[in-house]
Coordinates of C-alpha atoms and ligand atoms in Angstrom, one line a residue:
M1 CA 92.3 108.1 50.2
L2 CA 90.5 107.6 53.3
S3 CA 86.9 108.7 53.7
Q4 CA 86.4 111.4 56.8
F5 CA 83.9 109.0 58.2
L6 CA 87.0 106.2 58.2
E7 CA 89.6 108.2 59.1
Q8 CA 87.7 109.5 62.6
R9 CA 86.9 106.0 63.3
Y10 CA 90.0 103.8 62.6
S11 CA 92.0 106.6 64.5
R12 CA 89.5 105.9 67.5
L13 CA 89.4 101.9 66.9
F14 CA 93.2 101.2 65.6
P15 CA 95.3 103.8 66.7
G16 CA 98.8 103.9 64.5
L17 CA 96.5 102.5 61.6
T18 CA 98.1 103.9 58.2
E19 CA 96.7 103.4 54.7
D20 CA 99.0 101.5 53.9
M21 CA 98.4 98.3 55.9
L22 CA 94.7 98.3 54.7
T23 CA 95.9 98.7 51.0
R24 CA 98.9 96.2 50.8
A25 CA 98.3 93.4 48.5
L26 CA 97.7 90.0 50.8
P27 CA 98.9 86.6 49.4
Q28 CA 96.3 85.0 47.2
A29 CA 95.2 81.2 48.9
L30 CA 93.4 78.7 48.0
R31 CA 91.1 75.8 49.2
V32 CA 91.5 72.5 48.4
N33 CA 88.2 70.8 47.9
T34 CA 88.7 67.9 49.2
L35 CA 85.4 66.3 48.0
R36 CA 87.6 66.2 44.5
I37 CA 91.2 65.6 45.1
T38 CA 93.3 65.0 48.5
E39 CA 95.1 67.4 49.8
D40 CA 98.5 65.9 48.8
E41 CA 97.7 65.2 45.6
L42 CA 96.7 68.9 44.6
V43 CA 99.4 70.5 46.3
A44 CA 102.0 67.9 43.6
R45 CA 99.8 68.8 40.5
L46 CA 100.4 72.7 41.4
E47 CA 103.8 72.4 42.3
E48 CA 104.6 70.2 39.3
R49 CA 103.4 73.2 37.5
G50 CA 105.7 75.8 39.3
F51 CA 103.6 76.8 41.9
V52 CA 104.5 77.4 45.5
L53 CA 102.3 76.8 48.0
E54 CA 102.0 78.0 52.3
E55 CA 99.4 75.9 54.5
I56 CA 97.8 78.3 56.4
P57 CA 98.3 77.1 60.0
W58 CA 95.0 78.1 60.9
V59 CA 92.6 76.8 58.2
K60 CA 92.0 73.2 58.0
H61 CA 91.9 73.0 54.1
G62 CA 93.8 76.6 52.8
Y63 CA 97.2 77.0 51.3
F64 CA 99.0 80.8 50.6
I65 CA 100.2 80.7 47.3
R66 CA 103.5 82.0 47.2
E67 CA 104.4 81.9 43.7
A68 CA 102.2 81.4 40.6
P69 CA 104.1 81.3 37.2
F70 CA 100.5 81.7 35.9
S71 CA 96.9 83.3 36.7
P72 CA 95.4 81.0 39.9
G73 CA 92.3 80.3 37.7
A74 CA 93.4 79.5 34.7
T75 CA 94.9 75.6 35.6
P76 CA 92.7 72.4 34.9
E77 CA 92.7 71.3 38.2
Y78 CA 90.9 75.2 39.2
L79 CA 88.5 74.1 36.2
L80 CA 87.9 70.7 37.5
G81 CA 86.9 72.0 41.0
Y82 CA 89.8 71.2 42.7
Y83 CA 90.3 74.1 44.7
Y84 CA 88.3 77.3 45.6
L85 CA 90.3 80.5 45.5
Q86 CA 89.4 81.7 48.9
D87 CA 90.5 84.3 51.7
P88 CA 91.7 82.4 54.8
A89 CA 89.3 84.7 56.9
S90 CA 86.6 83.2 54.7
M91 CA 87.4 79.4 54.9
Y92 CA 87.5 80.4 59.0
A93 CA 83.8 81.5 59.1
C94 CA 83.0 78.1 57.8
E95 CA 85.0 75.8 59.8
A96 CA 83.8 77.8 63.3
L97 CA 80.2 77.0 62.2
E98 CA 81.4 73.3 62.6
P99 CA 78.5 71.9 60.2
R100 CA 78.1 68.2 60.8
A101 CA 77.0 65.8 58.2
N102 CA 73.1 64.8 58.4
E103 CA 72.5 68.3 59.8
L104 CA 70.6 70.4 57.9
V105 CA 72.2 73.7 57.4
L106 CA 71.5 77.4 56.3
D107 CA 73.4 80.2 54.4
A108 CA 71.6 83.0 53.5
A109 CA 73.3 85.5 51.8
A110 CA 75.3 82.7 49.9
A111 CA 76.5 83.9 45.8
P112 CA 78.8 83.2 44.5
G113 CA 79.2 80.5 47.0
G114 CA 82.9 80.2 48.5
K115 CA 81.3 79.5 51.9
T116 CA 78.3 77.2 50.6
T117 CA 80.9 74.9 49.2
Y118 CA 83.5 75.0 51.8
I119 CA 80.0 73.9 54.4
A120 CA 79.1 71.1 52.0
Q121 CA 82.8 70.1 51.7
L122 CA 82.9 69.7 55.9
M123 CA 79.4 68.1 55.5
R124 CA 81.3 65.4 53.2
N125 CA 78.2 66.3 50.6
Q126 CA 75.7 65.0 53.5
G127 CA 72.7 66.1 54.8
C128 CA 70.9 69.4 53.5
V129 CA 72.7 73.0 53.0
V130 CA 69.9 75.9 51.6
A131 CA 71.6 78.5 50.1
I132 CA 69.8 81.3 49.2
E133 CA 70.8 84.6 47.7
V134 CA 68.4 87.3 46.3
N135 CA 70.3 88.7 43.3
R136 CA 69.5 86.9 39.9
Q137 CA 73.1 87.4 38.3
R138 CA 74.5 86.5 41.6
I139 CA 73.0 83.4 41.7
K140 CA 74.0 81.6 38.3
A141 CA 77.2 82.1 40.0
L142 CA 76.4 80.2 43.0
R143 CA 75.2 77.5 40.6
A144 CA 78.3 77.2 39.0
S145 CA 80.5 77.4 42.2
V146 CA 78.2 74.4 43.6
T147 CA 78.3 72.2 40.0
R148 CA 82.3 73.1 39.7
M149 CA 82.8 71.5 43.2
G150 CA 81.0 68.7 42.9
V151 CA 78.6 69.9 45.5
E152 CA 75.3 67.5 45.8
N153 CA 73.6 68.4 49.0
T154 CA 73.0 72.0 48.5
I155 CA 69.5 73.2 47.3
A156 CA 70.0 77.3 45.8
I157 CA 67.2 79.3 46.4
R158 CA 66.6 82.5 44.6
M159 CA 64.9 85.1 47.4
D160 CA 65.5 87.7 49.8
A161 CA 66.4 85.9 53.4
R162 CA 64.0 88.3 55.2
E163 CA 61.6 86.2 54.2
V164 CA 63.2 82.8 55.2
A165 CA 60.5 82.2 57.6
K166 CA 58.3 80.8 54.2
L167 CA 60.4 77.6 53.9
G168 CA 58.6 76.5 56.8
L169 CA 62.3 74.9 57.7
R170 CA 64.1 74.6 61.3
F171 CA 68.3 74.8 60.7
D172 CA 70.3 73.0 62.9
R173 CA 72.8 75.6 62.0
A174 CA 73.1 78.9 59.8
L175 CA 75.7 81.3 58.2
L176 CA 75.0 84.9 57.7
D177 CA 77.9 86.3 55.4
A178 CA 76.0 89.8 55.9
P179 CA 76.2 92.3 53.0
C180 CA 78.1 95.0 54.7
T181 CA 80.4 97.7 53.5
G182 CA 83.7 95.8 52.8
T183 CA 85.4 98.1 54.9
G184 CA 88.2 95.0 55.3
T185 CA 88.4 94.5 51.8
A186 CA 90.8 97.7 50.9
H187 CA 93.8 95.2 49.9
K188 CA 91.6 94.5 46.6
A189 CA 88.9 97.1 46.3
R190 CA 89.8 100.8 46.6
E191 CA 86.2 102.2 47.0
A192 CA 86.5 100.4 50.5
L193 CA 88.6 103.7 52.0
T194 CA 85.3 105.8 50.6
K195 CA 83.0 104.4 52.8
D196 CA 80.7 106.7 55.2
E197 CA 77.4 106.9 56.9
K198 CA 75.3 107.1 54.2
D199 CA 76.4 103.5 53.1
L200 CA 75.8 102.2 57.0
E201 CA 72.1 103.6 56.7
V202 CA 71.4 101.4 54.0
L203 CA 73.2 98.6 55.2
L204 CA 72.6 98.9 59.1
P205 CA 68.8 98.0 59.0
L206 CA 69.2 95.1 56.4
Q207 CA 71.9 93.6 58.0
R208 CA 69.8 94.0 61.2
A209 CA 66.3 92.4 59.6
L210 CA 68.4 89.1 58.6
I211 CA 70.0 88.0 61.6
N212 CA 66.5 88.3 63.1
A213 CA 64.9 86.8 60.6
I214 CA 67.6 83.8 60.4
Y215 CA 67.8 83.6 63.8
E216 CA 64.0 83.0 64.1
V217 CA 64.5 79.9 62.2
L218 CA 67.2 78.2 64.1
R219 CA 66.2 75.1 65.9
P220 CA 66.7 75.6 70.1
G221 CA 70.1 75.1 70.4
G222 CA 71.1 75.7 67.0
V223 CA 74.0 77.7 66.0
L224 CA 74.2 81.1 63.8
V225 CA 77.5 82.1 62.4
Y226 CA 77.7 85.6 61.8
S227 CA 80.1 87.1 59.8
T228 CA 81.2 90.5 57.7
C229 CA 84.3 91.6 55.7
S230 CA 83.9 94.8 57.2
L231 CA 86.3 96.9 60.2
L232 CA 83.2 98.5 61.4
P233 CA 82.1 97.7 64.9
E234 CA 78.4 99.3 63.8
E235 CA 78.2 95.7 61.5
N236 CA 79.6 93.7 64.0
E237 CA 80.0 94.2 67.8
L238 CA 77.1 96.5 67.9
L239 CA 74.8 94.3 65.9
V240 CA 76.1 91.5 67.9
Q241 CA 75.2 93.1 71.3
E242 CA 71.9 93.8 70.2
V243 CA 71.2 89.8 69.5
L244 CA 72.6 89.3 73.1
E245 CA 70.2 92.2 74.8
N246 CA 67.0 91.3 72.7
R247 CA 67.4 87.7 72.6
D248 CA 68.2 84.1 74.8
A249 CA 71.5 84.0 73.1
R250 CA 74.8 83.3 74.4
L251 CA 78.2 83.5 72.2
L252 CA 80.6 80.3 71.7
K253 CA 83.9 80.1 71.6
I254 CA 85.7 81.1 68.6
R255 CA 89.8 79.1 68.5
H256 CA 91.3 81.5 66.5
G257 CA 91.5 85.4 65.6
S258 CA 91.8 88.2 67.6
P259 CA 89.0 88.9 70.4
A260 CA 86.2 91.4 68.8
L261 CA 86.2 95.1 70.0
R262 CA 84.9 94.7 73.9
K263 CA 84.9 98.8 73.8
P264 CA 84.0 100.5 70.5
Y265 CA 84.7 104.2 70.8
G266 CA 84.5 104.0 74.6
M267 CA 81.0 102.1 74.9
P268 CA 81.4 99.1 77.2
L269 CA 79.7 95.3 75.2
D270 CA 78.7 92.6 76.9
K271 CA 81.7 90.8 78.3
Q272 CA 80.7 87.8 75.9
I273 CA 81.6 89.8 73.1
K274 CA 85.5 88.9 72.9
K275 CA 84.4 85.5 72.3
A276 CA 83.7 87.0 68.9
R277 CA 86.5 87.4 66.6
R278 CA 88.2 89.5 64.3
F279 CA 90.8 89.3 61.5
Y280 CA 93.2 91.6 60.4
P281 CA 94.9 92.5 56.9
W282 CA 98.1 93.3 59.1
E283 CA 98.3 90.8 61.4
H284 CA 96.6 87.4 59.8
H285 CA 97.4 88.0 56.5
S286 CA 93.8 88.1 55.3
Q287 CA 90.7 90.6 54.5
G288 CA 89.6 92.4 57.5
F289 CA 86.8 89.8 58.8
F290 CA 84.5 89.5 61.9
V291 CA 83.0 86.4 62.8
A292 CA 80.4 85.5 66.1
K293 CA 79.1 82.4 66.9
I294 CA 75.7 82.9 68.1
Q295 CA 73.6 80.0 70.1
K296 CA 69.9 80.0 70.1
L297 CA 69.4 78.9 73.8
Ligands
SAM1 C1 79.2 89.4 51.4 S1 78.0 88.4 50.2 C2 78.7 86.5 50.5 C3 79.1 85.8 49.9 C4 79.2 84.7 49.7 N1 78.9 83.9 51.4 C5 80.5 83.9 49.7 O1 81.7 83.2 50.9 O2 80.9 83.5 48.3 C6 76.8 89.2 50.5 C7 75.7 88.3 49.4 O3 74.0 88.3 50.1 C8 73.4 89.1 48.8 N2 72.0 89.3 49.7 C9 71.7 91.0 50.0 N3 71.1 90.8 50.2 C10 70.1 90.1 50.4 C11 68.9 89.8 50.8 N4 67.9 90.0 51.6 N5 68.6 88.3 51.1 C12 69.6 87.2 50.6 N6 70.5 88.0 49.9 C13 70.6 89.1 50.0 C14 74.2 89.8 48.1 O4 73.5 89.7 46.4 C15 75.3 89.3 48.2 O5 75.8 88.1 47.2

């Protein structure tokens, strides 16, 4: 059941939204790892095993798994790193970052590595990705993903990303896939329905400190993609609004998704905010997700 806190917010933000729209199962999706195999070859191999795949029109290498004779995490192709099971909106956050080969790219909250390994793939295993993760257990999963997917341009570092300046690096691009309430993931985690102000009290200061620390280590002209799997404007539009107010920054256009909320709870925000994007389970068949692309001027 939805917490009273979420009930009140969602009724104002998304009139007509039902709990069923939040919790309905979503199709599983995979991302072809073109570092290891071509799309055609992987699709042929999985179809041979009885899987039915359907291309996702708004991501580059993503497919919905429409039928699976057994778990898609239990094929030889999975173990060989030919694909990663990943939500399409998560794939899209990496595409919005537009990392280029030969750039220095930061992934500041990286485990278990779904986005790190896609960033490396988009860079064709060139340049360098610095992947930071604070949690000792989760960094093992990050290292395992990097190895399984054949990623060779990535260094995984266990540290608190709020201290990233200590590395003494200037990044061309950075992804902050922030720790968040996960309110967009109710299709797989019922606890996403129970979040309340206490969760925000812990997370907002962390998100704010992370975004500021990462902004500092971007080179001028550098690009930061901020993403969450939350539906709450507090962790999304309102945080990006703070960056626009306090920094010499602008938002860059993102092609897919729905425009971010211009007036959450009736609060008018910077006009640029609509350039940030939202993904909704009931509209995009992905987890609830937010992506903003911020350029440091
Ligand atoms: C949303 S998850 C990241 C998912 C990952 N980007 C992916 O696509 O596979 C957020 C991660 O941030 C990590 N984290 C939390 N606080 C952090 C901090 N201060 N510094 C670095 N990582 C942190 C969490 O342990 C968690 O693994």
